[in-house]
Coordinates of C-alpha atoms in Angstrom, one line a residue:
X21 CA 0.3 0.2 0.4
X22 CA 1.5 3.6 -1.2
X23 CA 2.3 5.9 1.2
X24 CA -0.6 9.0 1.9
X25 CA -0.4 12.1 -0.6
X26 CA -3.3 13.5 0.9
X27 CA -5.1 12.9 3.8
X28 CA -8.9 14.5 4.5
X29 CA -10.0 14.5 7.8
X30 CA -13.5 15.6 8.1
X31 CA -14.5 16.8 11.5
X32 CA -12.5 19.7 13.7
X33 CA -13.1 18.8 16.7
X34 CA -10.7 17.6 19.6
X35 CA -10.4 14.0 17.6
X36 CA -10.1 16.0 14.1
X37 CA -7.7 18.4 15.1
X38 CA -5.8 15.5 16.9
X39 CA -6.1 14.0 14.1
X40 CA -4.4 16.3 11.4
X41 CA -2.1 17.4 13.6
X42 CA -0.9 14.3 14.3
X43 CA -1.1 13.1 10.9
X44 CA 1.1 16.1 9.8
X45 CA 3.8 14.9 11.7
X46 CA 3.9 11.7 11.0
X47 CA 3.6 11.9 7.2
X48 CA 4.9 15.5 6.8
X49 CA 5.6 14.9 2.8
X50 CA 1.8 14.1 2.4
X51 CA -1.1 17.5 2.4
X52 CA -3.9 17.0 4.8
X53 CA -6.5 19.0 4.7
X54 CA -9.0 19.5 7.8
X55 CA -13.0 20.3 6.9
X56 CA -15.2 21.5 9.8
X57 CA -18.9 22.8 9.3
X58 CA -19.3 25.9 11.8
X59 CA -16.8 28.8 11.4
X60 CA -14.8 27.6 14.5
X61 CA -12.9 24.8 15.8
X62 CA -12.7 22.7 19.1
X63 CA -15.9 20.9 18.9
X64 CA -18.1 21.1 22.5
X65 CA -15.3 23.4 24.0
X66 CA -15.7 27.1 24.6
X67 CA -14.4 29.2 26.8
X68 CA -15.8 32.6 27.8
X69 CA -14.0 35.2 30.1
X70 CA -17.0 37.9 31.4
X71 CA -16.5 40.8 33.4
X72 CA -18.7 40.9 36.1
X73 CA -19.4 43.9 38.8
X74 CA -21.9 43.6 41.8
X75 CA -23.2 46.8 43.1
X76 CA -20.7 47.3 45.2
X77 CA -18.4 48.4 42.9
X78 CA -16.5 44.6 43.0
X79 CA -15.6 43.6 40.2
X80 CA -13.6 40.8 38.1
X81 CA -13.2 38.8 34.9
X82 CA -14.6 35.5 35.0
X83 CA -13.6 32.5 33.1
X84 CA -16.5 29.8 32.4
X85 CA -17.0 26.8 30.3
X86 CA -19.7 25.8 28.7
X87 CA -18.3 22.4 27.4
X88 CA -15.7 20.5 28.9
X89 CA -13.5 22.5 31.8
X90 CA -11.0 19.8 33.2
X91 CA -8.7 17.1 32.6
X92 CA -7.4 14.2 34.2
X93 CA -3.4 12.8 34.2
X94 CA -4.3 9.9 33.1
X95 CA -4.0 10.0 29.7
X96 CA -1.2 9.6 27.7
X97 CA -2.2 11.6 24.6
X98 CA -3.6 14.3 26.9
X99 CA -0.3 14.9 28.2
X100 CA 1.7 14.5 25.2
X101 CA 0.3 16.8 23.1
X102 CA 0.3 19.4 26.1
X103 CA 4.3 18.7 26.1
X104 CA 4.5 19.1 22.1
X105 CA 2.6 22.5 21.9
X106 CA 4.6 23.6 24.6
X107 CA 1.4 24.5 27.3
X108 CA 3.1 23.5 30.2
X109 CA 3.5 26.8 31.3
X110 CA -0.5 27.7 30.8
X111 CA -1.5 24.9 33.3
X112 CA -3.7 24.9 36.2
X113 CA -3.3 22.0 38.2
X114 CA -5.9 20.9 41.4
X115 CA -3.4 18.8 43.2
X116 CA -5.0 15.8 45.0
X117 CA -5.0 17.2 47.8
X118 CA -7.2 20.3 47.3
X119 CA -10.8 20.2 48.4
X120 CA -11.5 19.9 44.8
X121 CA -10.0 16.8 44.1
X122 CA -11.0 15.2 47.8
X123 CA -14.8 16.4 48.4
X124 CA -17.2 15.3 46.7
X125 CA -21.9 15.7 46.9
X126 CA -24.9 14.1 46.4
X127 CA -27.5 15.6 46.2
X128 CA -30.2 12.6 46.6
X129 CA -33.9 13.8 45.1
X130 CA -37.0 14.3 48.2
X131 CA -34.5 16.1 49.8
X132 CA -32.6 19.3 51.3
X133 CA -28.7 19.7 50.8
X134 CA -26.2 17.6 50.0
X135 CA -24.1 14.5 50.6
X136 CA -21.3 14.8 51.1
X137 CA -19.2 11.0 49.2
X138 CA -16.6 9.7 51.5
X139 CA -13.3 10.7 50.8
X140 CA -11.3 8.5 53.9
X141 CA -12.1 5.8 56.4
X142 CA -12.9 8.1 59.1
X143 CA -16.0 9.1 56.7
X144 CA -17.0 6.6 55.2
X145 CA -17.9 5.1 58.5
X146 CA -19.5 8.6 59.6
X147 CA -22.5 8.6 57.4
X148 CA -25.4 6.2 56.1
X149 CA -23.8 6.1 53.1
X150 CA -20.6 5.9 54.0
X151 CA -21.8 2.4 55.6
X152 CA -24.1 1.2 53.2
X153 CA -20.8 1.5 51.4
X154 CA -18.7 -0.2 53.0
X155 CA -20.7 -2.5 53.4
X156 CA -21.9 -3.3 50.4
X157 CA -17.8 -3.7 49.5
X158 CA -17.1 -6.0 52.0
X159 CA -19.5 -8.6 51.0
X160 CA -18.6 -8.1 47.3
X161 CA -15.7 -10.2 47.1
X162 CA -17.2 -13.0 49.0
X163 CA -20.5 -12.8 46.4
X164 CA -20.8 -15.7 43.4
X165 CA -20.5 -14.0 40.0
X166 CA -22.8 -16.9 38.0
X167 CA -22.4 -14.4 34.6
X168 CA -18.4 -14.3 35.4
X169 CA -18.0 -16.1 32.9
X170 CA -19.6 -13.4 30.3
X171 CA -17.0 -11.1 31.0
X172 CA -14.4 -12.8 29.4
X173 CA -16.7 -13.3 25.9
X174 CA -15.8 -11.1 23.5
X175 CA -19.2 -9.9 23.2
X176 CA -19.5 -10.3 27.1
X177 CA -21.4 -6.9 28.0
X178 CA -23.6 -5.4 30.5
X179 CA -24.9 -2.4 31.5
X180 CA -23.5 0.1 34.3
X181 CA -26.6 -0.8 36.6
X182 CA -26.5 -4.3 36.3
X183 CA -23.0 -4.7 36.6
X184 CA -23.5 -2.3 40.0
X185 CA -26.8 -3.7 41.1
X186 CA -24.8 -7.6 41.3
X187 CA -22.2 -6.5 42.9
X188 CA -23.4 -3.4 45.3
X189 CA -27.0 -3.6 45.3
X190 CA -29.4 -2.1 43.8
X191 CA -30.1 0.7 46.1
X192 CA -26.1 2.1 45.8
X193 CA -26.2 1.1 42.4
X194 CA -29.0 3.5 41.3
X195 CA -28.2 6.0 44.1
X196 CA -24.0 5.6 42.7
X197 CA -24.1 4.8 39.8
X198 CA -26.7 7.2 38.4
X199 CA -25.2 10.0 39.7
X200 CA -21.6 9.0 38.4
X201 CA -23.4 8.4 34.6
X202 CA -25.5 12.1 34.9
X203 CA -21.6 13.7 35.1
X204 CA -20.8 11.6 32.2
X205 CA -23.3 10.5 29.7
X206 CA -25.9 12.7 30.8
X207 CA -28.0 9.6 30.5
X208 CA -29.6 6.4 31.8
X209 CA -27.4 4.0 34.1
X210 CA -29.9 1.2 32.6
X211 CA -28.4 1.4 29.2
X212 CA -24.8 2.5 29.6
X213 CA -22.5 -0.2 29.1
X214 CA -19.9 -0.8 31.9
X215 CA -17.3 -2.2 28.9
X216 CA -17.3 0.5 27.0
X217 CA -17.4 3.4 29.3
X218 CA -15.7 1.9 32.6
X219 CA -13.3 -0.4 31.1
X220 CA -11.3 -0.3 34.0
X221 CA -13.9 -1.7 36.1
X222 CA -15.1 -3.9 33.6
X223 CA -10.9 -5.3 33.3
X224 CA -11.1 -5.8 37.3
X225 CA -14.2 -7.7 36.9
X226 CA -12.7 -9.9 34.7
X227 CA -9.5 -10.6 36.9
X228 CA -11.5 -10.9 40.2
X229 CA -13.7 -13.5 38.6
X230 CA -16.5 -11.1 39.2
X231 CA -15.7 -9.3 41.9
X232 CA -13.8 -6.1 41.5
X233 CA -12.1 -6.1 44.9
X234 CA -11.0 -9.7 44.1
X235 CA -9.6 -8.3 40.3
X236 CA -6.9 -5.5 42.6
X237 CA -6.3 -7.7 45.0
X238 CA -4.4 -9.9 41.7
X239 CA -3.2 -7.1 40.0
X240 CA -1.3 -5.8 43.1
X241 CA -0.3 -9.8 43.7
X242 CA 0.9 -10.1 39.7
X243 CA 2.1 -6.4 39.9
X244 CA -0.2 -5.9 37.1
X245 CA -1.1 -2.3 35.3
X246 CA -3.2 -1.5 32.8
X247 CA -1.7 1.3 31.7
X248 CA 0.1 1.9 28.4
X249 CA 3.0 2.4 28.5
X250 CA 4.6 6.1 28.4
X251 CA 7.4 5.1 26.6
X252 CA 5.1 5.0 23.3
X253 CA 4.6 9.1 24.1
X254 CA 6.5 11.9 24.3
X255 CA 6.0 13.0 27.3
X256 CA 9.3 15.3 28.3
X257 CA 8.6 17.0 31.2
X258 CA 4.3 17.3 31.7
X259 CA 4.8 13.7 34.3
X260 CA 6.7 15.2 36.7
X261 CA 4.6 18.4 36.0
X262 CA 1.6 16.2 36.5
X263 CA 2.6 13.8 39.9
X264 CA 0.8 15.6 42.7
X265 CA -2.5 16.5 40.4
X266 CA -5.9 15.3 40.3
X267 CA -7.2 17.2 37.8
X268 CA -5.6 20.2 35.6
X269 CA -6.7 22.6 33.0
X270 CA -5.0 26.0 31.6
X271 CA -5.5 30.0 32.4
X272 CA -7.5 30.4 29.5
X273 CA -9.5 28.0 30.1
X274 CA -9.5 24.4 27.3
X275 CA -9.7 26.8 24.4
X276 CA -6.7 27.6 25.1
X277 CA -5.9 23.8 24.3
X278 CA -8.4 23.8 21.4
X279 CA -6.6 26.8 19.7
X280 CA -2.7 25.7 20.5
X281 CA -3.1 22.7 18.9
X282 CA -5.4 24.6 16.0
X283 CA -2.4 26.8 15.8
X284 CA 0.0 24.2 15.4
X285 CA -2.2 22.7 12.6
X286 CA -2.0 26.2 10.7
X287 CA 1.6 26.6 11.1
X288 CA 2.6 23.0 9.4
X289 CA 3.3 23.7 6.0
X290 CA 1.6 21.1 4.4
X291 CA -1.7 21.6 5.7
X292 CA -5.1 23.3 5.2
X293 CA -8.1 24.1 7.4
X294 CA -11.1 24.6 5.7
X295 CA -13.8 26.4 8.0
X296 CA -17.7 26.8 7.9
X297 CA -18.1 24.8 4.6
X298 CA -20.0 21.4 5.7
X299 CA -19.3 18.0 3.5
X300 CA -22.1 17.4 0.4
X301 CA -20.9 14.0 -0.7
X302 CA -18.0 12.0 -0.4
X303 CA -17.0 10.1 -3.6
X304 CA -14.6 7.1 -4.1
X305 CA -13.1 5.8 -6.8
X306 CA -13.2 2.7 -8.3
X307 CA -10.5 2.3 -9.6
X308 CA -7.4 3.9 -7.5
X309 CA -9.4 3.9 -4.4
X310 CA -8.8 7.6 -4.2
X311 CA -11.7 9.8 -2.5
X312 CA -13.4 13.1 -3.7
X313 CA -15.1 15.4 -1.3
X314 CA -17.5 18.2 -2.5
X315 CA -18.7 20.7 0.1
X316 CA -21.7 22.9 0.3
X317 CA -19.3 26.0 -1.4
X318 CA -18.6 24.4 -4.0
X319 CA -15.0 23.0 -3.2
X320 CA -13.5 19.6 -4.1
X321 CA -11.0 17.9 -2.5
X322 CA -9.2 14.5 -3.5
X323 CA -7.9 12.5 -1.2
X324 CA -5.6 9.0 -0.9
X325 CA -7.2 8.8 2.9
X326 CA -9.8 9.7 4.8
X327 CA -10.6 10.1 8.4
X328 CA -14.3 10.7 9.5
X329 CA -14.3 12.9 12.9
X330 CA -18.2 13.6 13.0
X331 CA -20.5 12.0 14.7
X332 CA -21.5 8.4 13.6
X333 CA -25.2 10.2 13.1
X334 CA -23.3 12.5 10.4
X335 CA -21.3 10.2 8.8
X336 CA -24.9 7.6 8.2
X337 CA -26.0 10.4 6.7
X338 CA -23.3 11.3 5.1
X339 CA -23.0 7.8 3.3
X340 CA -26.3 7.8 2.5
X341 CA -26.1 11.1 0.7
X342 CA -23.3 10.4 -1.2
X343 CA -25.3 6.8 -2.4
X344 CA -22.0 5.2 -0.8
X345 CA -23.1 1.6 1.3
X346 CA -23.4 2.1 4.3
X347 CA -21.8 1.3 7.6
X348 CA -22.9 -0.8 10.8
X349 CA -23.9 0.6 14.2
X350 CA -23.6 4.6 12.9
X351 CA -26.6 5.3 14.3
X352 CA -27.1 2.6 17.5
X353 CA -26.3 5.0 20.0
X354 CA -28.3 7.5 21.7
X355 CA -27.2 11.3 22.5
X356 CA -27.4 13.5 25.2
X357 CA -28.3 17.0 24.9
X358 CA -27.8 19.3 28.2
X359 CA -28.4 22.8 29.0
X360 CA -24.9 24.4 30.3
X361 CA -26.1 27.2 32.7
X362 CA -23.3 29.5 33.7
X363 CA -23.9 31.4 37.3
X364 CA -21.5 33.9 38.7
X365 CA -22.5 35.6 42.4
X366 CA -20.9 37.7 43.7
X367 CA -18.5 38.3 46.7
X368 CA -20.3 36.8 50.1
X369 CA -20.0 38.2 53.3
X370 CA -17.1 36.3 55.2
X371 CA -18.2 33.0 56.4
X372 CA -21.4 32.8 54.0
X373 CA -20.1 30.5 51.6
X374 CA -22.7 29.9 48.4
X375 CA -21.8 26.5 48.7
X376 CA -19.4 24.1 50.8
X377 CA -15.9 23.7 49.5
X378 CA -15.4 20.7 46.9
X379 CA -16.2 19.9 43.4
X380 CA -19.8 19.5 43.3
X381 CA -22.3 17.6 43.3
X382 CA -24.4 14.8 40.9
X383 CA -28.4 14.0 41.1
X384 CA -29.2 10.4 41.1
X385 CA -32.0 9.2 39.4
X386 CA -35.3 8.7 41.4
X387 CA -37.3 5.5 40.8
X388 CA -38.2 6.7 37.1
X389 CA -35.5 9.0 35.1
X390 CA -37.5 11.4 35.2
X391 CA -34.8 14.2 36.4
X392 CA -33.9 17.1 34.8
X393 CA -30.8 18.6 36.6
X394 CA -28.2 16.4 36.2
X395 CA -25.5 18.0 38.7
X396 CA -24.0 21.4 39.3
X397 CA -19.9 22.3 39.5
X398 CA -18.2 24.5 42.0
X399 CA -15.9 25.9 39.3
X400 CA -14.4 28.7 41.4
X401 CA -13.2 25.7 43.9
X402 CA -11.0 24.5 41.4
X403 CA -10.6 26.6 38.5
X404 CA -10.9 30.1 40.8
X405 CA -7.6 30.7 39.7
X406 CA -8.7 31.2 36.0
X407 CA -9.9 34.1 37.2
X408 CA -8.8 37.6 37.1
X409 CA -9.4 40.3 40.3
X410 CA -8.0 43.9 40.2
X411 CA -5.8 42.5 43.2
X412 CA -5.1 40.0 45.3
X413 CA -7.4 40.2 47.7
X414 CA -10.0 41.1 46.8
X415 CA -13.5 40.5 47.1
X416 CA -13.7 36.5 45.4
X417 CA -17.0 36.1 43.0
X418 CA -18.4 32.4 43.3
X419 CA -19.0 30.4 39.5
X420 CA -21.1 27.4 39.7
X421 CA -22.2 25.6 36.1
X422 CA -25.1 23.7 36.3
X423 CA -26.1 20.8 34.2
X424 CA -30.1 20.0 32.7
X425 CA -31.2 17.2 30.6
X426 CA -32.8 18.9 27.4
X427 CA -35.7 17.5 27.0
X428 CA -37.3 18.7 23.3
X429 CA -40.4 19.6 25.7
X430 CA -38.9 21.6 28.3
X431 CA -39.7 25.0 28.5
X432 CA -36.9 27.4 28.4
X433 CA -34.3 27.2 31.4
X434 CA -34.5 31.0 33.7
X435 CA -32.4 32.7 36.0
X436 CA -35.3 31.6 38.6
X437 CA -35.6 28.4 37.8
X438 CA -32.0 27.9 37.9
X439 CA -31.8 29.6 41.2
X440 CA -34.8 27.2 42.4
X441 CA -32.9 24.6 42.2
X442 CA -30.1 25.7 43.8
X443 CA -31.7 26.6 46.9
X444 CA -33.7 23.2 47.1
X445 CA -30.3 21.6 46.7
X446 CA -27.8 23.9 48.7
X447 CA -30.5 24.4 51.2
X448 CA -28.6 27.8 52.4
X449 CA -29.1 29.5 55.8
X450 CA -29.9 32.7 54.1
X451 CA -31.4 33.4 50.4
X452 CA -29.4 33.2 47.6
X453 CA -28.1 36.4 46.1
X454 CA -29.1 37.7 42.6
X455 CA -26.4 36.5 40.4
X456 CA -24.6 39.4 38.3
X457 CA -24.0 36.7 35.4
X458 CA -26.2 34.2 34.0
X459 CA -26.6 31.9 30.9
X460 CA -28.2 28.7 29.7
X461 CA -26.8 27.4 26.4
X462 CA -28.1 24.4 24.9
X463 CA -25.7 22.0 23.5
X464 CA -27.6 19.4 21.1
X465 CA -26.4 15.6 21.1
X466 CA -23.7 16.8 22.7
X467 CA -22.4 13.2 24.0
X468 CA -22.7 9.8 22.5
X469 CA -24.1 6.8 24.9
X470 CA -22.6 4.0 24.5
X471 CA -24.8 1.1 24.9
X472 CA -24.2 -2.4 25.9
X473 CA -22.4 -4.3 23.1
X474 CA -21.3 -0.9 22.0
X475 CA -17.4 -2.4 22.1
X476 CA -18.8 -5.6 20.0
X477 CA -19.9 -3.3 17.5
X478 CA -16.9 -1.2 17.2
X479 CA -15.0 -3.9 16.5
X480 CA -17.8 -5.1 13.8
X481 CA -17.5 -1.6 12.6
X482 CA -14.1 -1.5 12.1
X483 CA -13.7 -4.5 10.5
X484 CA -16.5 -3.5 8.0
X485 CA -14.3 0.0 7.6
X486 CA -11.5 -2.1 6.4
X487 CA -13.4 -4.4 3.9
X488 CA -14.9 -1.8 2.3
X489 CA -12.6 0.9 2.7
X490 CA -9.0 -0.9 3.1
X491 CA -6.7 1.3 4.8
X492 CA -7.8 4.1 3.6
X493 CA -10.8 5.1 6.2
X494 CA -10.1 6.0 9.8
X495 CA -13.1 6.6 12.4
X496 CA -12.7 8.1 15.3
X497 CA -14.3 10.0 18.2
X498 CA -16.3 10.4 21.2
X499 CA -18.8 7.9 20.0
X500 CA -16.2 5.6 19.1
X501 CA -13.6 5.2 21.6
X502 CA -15.0 7.2 24.8
X503 CA -16.0 10.8 26.2
X504 CA -14.8 13.1 29.2
X505 CA -17.4 15.3 29.5
X506 CA -17.7 17.2 32.1
X507 CA -16.7 15.4 34.9
X508 CA -17.3 17.2 38.3
X509 CA -16.0 14.4 40.5
X510 CA -14.0 15.9 43.1
X511 CA -14.3 19.7 43.2
X512 CA -18.5 20.3 42.8
X513 CA -21.4 18.0 43.5
X514 CA -23.3 15.9 41.0
X515 CA -26.4 14.2 41.4
X516 CA -27.4 10.9 40.5
X517 CA -30.7 9.7 39.4
X518 CA -33.2 7.9 42.3
X519 CA -35.8 5.3 41.1
X520 CA -36.1 6.2 38.1
X521 CA -34.5 8.7 35.3
X522 CA -36.4 11.8 36.3
X523 CA -33.5 14.5 37.4
X524 CA -33.0 18.3 35.7
X525 CA -30.1 19.2 37.2
X526 CA -27.2 16.6 36.7
X527 CA -24.9 18.5 38.9
X528 CA -22.3 22.2 39.6
X529 CA -18.8 22.6 39.7
X530 CA -17.3 24.7 42.2
X531 CA -14.9 26.7 39.4
X532 CA -13.1 28.9 41.7
X533 CA -11.9 26.0 43.5
X534 CA -10.0 24.3 41.1
X535 CA -9.8 26.9 37.7
X536 CA -9.9 30.6 40.4
X537 CA -6.5 30.9 38.7
X538 CA -7.9 31.3 35.3
X539 CA -9.8 34.7 36.6
X540 CA -8.5 38.3 37.2
X541 CA -8.5 40.8 39.2
X542 CA -7.2 44.9 39.5
X543 CA -4.7 43.4 43.0
X544 CA -3.6 39.9 44.5
X545 CA -6.0 40.8 47.4
X546 CA -9.2 42.1 45.5
X547 CA -12.0 40.5 47.5
X548 CA -12.8 37.2 45.3
X549 CA -15.7 36.0 42.9
X550 CA -17.3 32.4 43.4
X551 CA -17.7 30.9 39.8
X552 CA -20.1 28.1 39.7
X553 CA -21.0 26.2 36.1
X554 CA -24.3 24.3 37.0
X555 CA -25.7 22.0 34.4
X556 CA -29.4 21.0 33.8
X557 CA -30.5 18.3 31.5
X558 CA -32.3 19.4 28.2
X559 CA -35.6 18.6 28.0
X560 CA -38.2 19.6 25.2
X561 CA -40.9 20.7 27.6
X562 CA -38.8 21.8 29.9
X563 CA -39.2 26.0 31.1
X564 CA -36.6 28.2 30.7
X565 CA -33.9 27.8 33.0
X566 CA -34.2 31.5 34.9
X567 CA -31.6 32.7 37.4
X568 CA -34.4 32.5 40.5
X569 CA -34.3 29.0 39.4
X570 CA -30.8 28.0 39.4
X571 CA -30.7 29.6 43.0
X572 CA -33.5 27.8 44.0
X573 CA -31.2 24.7 42.9
X574 CA -27.9 25.9 44.6
X575 CA -29.9 26.7 47.4
X576 CA -31.8 22.8 48.2
X577 CA -28.6 21.2 47.2
X578 CA -25.7 23.4 49.1
X579 CA -27.7 24.1 52.5
X580 CA -26.0 26.9 52.8
X581 CA -26.0 28.8 56.5
X582 CA -26.9 31.8 54.8
X583 CA -28.9 33.1 51.7
X584 CA -27.4 33.7 48.2
X585 CA -26.5 36.3 47.3
X586 CA -28.1 37.5 43.9
X587 CA -25.2 36.2 40.9
X588 CA -23.3 39.3 39.1
X589 CA -23.2 37.2 36.1
X590 CA -25.5 34.4 35.0
X591 CA -26.0 32.6 32.0
X592 CA -27.8 29.9 30.3
X593 CA -26.7 27.5 27.0
X594 CA -28.6 25.0 25.9
X595 CA -25.8 22.1 24.2
X596 CA -28.4 21.0 22.2
X597 CA -27.5 16.6 21.4
X598 CA -24.2 17.3 22.7
X599 CA -22.8 14.4 24.4
X600 CA -23.4 10.9 22.0
X601 CA -24.8 8.2 24.4
X602 CA -22.9 4.7 23.7
X603 CA -26.0 2.6 25.0
X604 CA -25.7 -1.0 25.9
X605 CA -24.3 -3.2 23.2
X606 CA -22.4 0.0 21.9
X607 CA -18.9 -1.6 21.5
X608 CA -20.0 -4.9 19.6
X609 CA -22.6 -2.0 17.1
X610 CA -19.1 0.0 16.7
X611 CA -17.2 -3.5 15.2
X612 CA -19.8 -4.4 12.8
X613 CA -19.7 -0.6 11.8
X614 CA -15.9 -0.9 11.5
X615 CA -16.3 -4.3 9.2
X616 CA -18.9 -2.2 7.3
X617 CA -16.1 0.5 6.3
X618 CA -13.7 -1.7 5.6
X619 CA -16.1 -3.8 2.9
X620 CA -17.6 -0.4 1.8
X621 CA -14.2 1.7 1.6
X622 CA -10.9 -0.9 2.4
X623 CA -8.6 1.9 3.6
X624 CA -10.3 5.2 2.0
X625 CA -12.1 5.6 5.0
X626 CA -12.1 6.1 8.6
X627 CA -14.4 7.1 10.8
X628 CA -13.6 8.3 14.0
X629 CA -15.2 10.7 17.0
X630 CA -17.2 11.7 20.1
X631 CA -19.9 9.0 18.9
X632 CA -17.7 6.0 17.8
X633 CA -14.7 6.1 20.7
X634 CA -15.4 8.4 23.3
X635 CA -16.3 11.2 24.4
X636 CA -13.1 12.7 26.7
X637 CA -11.1 14.9 25.6
X638 CA -8.6 12.3 26.2
X639 CA -10.5 10.0 24.0
X640 CA -10.8 11.8 21.2
X641 CA -7.2 13.1 21.4
X642 CA -5.9 9.8 21.2
X643 CA -8.1 8.4 18.3
X644 CA -6.8 11.3 16.5
X645 CA -3.2 10.3 17.7
X646 CA -4.1 6.3 16.5
X647 CA -5.9 8.0 13.2
X648 CA -3.4 6.3 9.7
X649 CA -0.9 4.4 11.5
X650 CA -1.7 1.3 9.6
X651 CA -1.2 4.1 6.4
X652 CA 2.9 4.4 6.8
X653 CA 3.3 0.4 6.4

């Protein structure tokens, strides 16, 4: 197979950007063209700095995130990019000892206030929830697992709820499992594939013949490490910087990461980026296998190899529109739409914090999955370093992010509604203040949900890609390999579902705790604002997310000793269909999809993206890094 001469990457999210970057380095003589239908790159990454001021004259520049806000230092592909892009000096690292890393909460539907999740042996035994977790954990290795034989099967899989119910009991599976899934996928744990979404848990259960704890012990005794070798990555000094890190971001937010990646792609002499131009048709030459791409503006791009970093349903539509053979499982997984609500409160009097110190909270489902709010992140705790103040001792604002499941019939998210949610969730001792900033943005179909069978489906997808395209096509993205979403664990609170998935608020990130260093102040002693990000599931019939509603949520979740002040900034933005959900069977469907791609395209087409390989930043970048490896043989 000759080396690639012109590689076209369709999709300018993090998967596509990292693909273009690594391909330009791997094939320096080949031309690389990145095509993106929107006017900007980076996908769901969207950082914004807003100027806020309260009625007392306190002001600040608050850095807000509409999409992913933090990263974990366990993705070698991400750490490698930080080294290659020379982003070390712009890092904002949250150490493992920080409250934003250690303290996290749940808001149990039907109650007021937050429940702290255990972070130590002492705290594990101090609360009813902790004691229930300890008891279930002690029993877990003693259980028999008749279904353990399924774990080792090539197509074995089950939902996260089923997996946890077997090991911890249905009640803990409902509370803990649904809250975790709310924070990452904004989806139902009864659908989510544990093998695709949490492969480390699946691997431990395999090693322990069904038991997670037995699997941990087995790996300790065998000195097994599931982590990939760092020798395959150019990490430089980044691992040393991350040695004590729990999570990290950048002083100018996640957009700085995407912008540095875009800059590196642009500066390569053989790369080209075409924005604001949707791919209309793809044609495959039956003689030599080359691909011709026609955009809506009439531009024609001829390529020897193709990378799809599009959402899988979009790839399905493109193939159908192009009269090309379809690939399996491209539409198998549902996707979640999330309303991201950014709220900034004015500085509060000493001793009257709007929320407790921590990452944020998640909301588990109740008996039915009808929750709207998924959770809220206390951004000021972890990301307060992103904010700028006139002086170091300036009063600090509080920023939060609430995630709400976007339902088609849900009314618009209003500020009053969000304040009401926060009041219920935080249960403050004093009324919440009016925000100084409020925005609610819907992220449409932003998170793919890998449903049960996803791993097997992805194998079938890859086989299909190989049969149809050979090495000419690669399919990557969050829908293929994994997602990382807005993951508030450690610096805010998440809200698990109750018995059914009926939560609206998904969780809230205490941005100021981990990313307060992003904010600017007039002086180092200027009072600090508190920024938080609440995530609310966007329901079609839900009312608008109002500042008052968010304050009500925060009051309920945080149960503050004093009323929450009015925010100095509030925004609620809906992210329509922003998260593909890999439902049960996703792995198997992706396997069938790849098989179909191969049958129809051989190696001329590759399909990647959040709907294929995972929605986390690390998953997307890893797919971008791996794409095209077979082409250089």
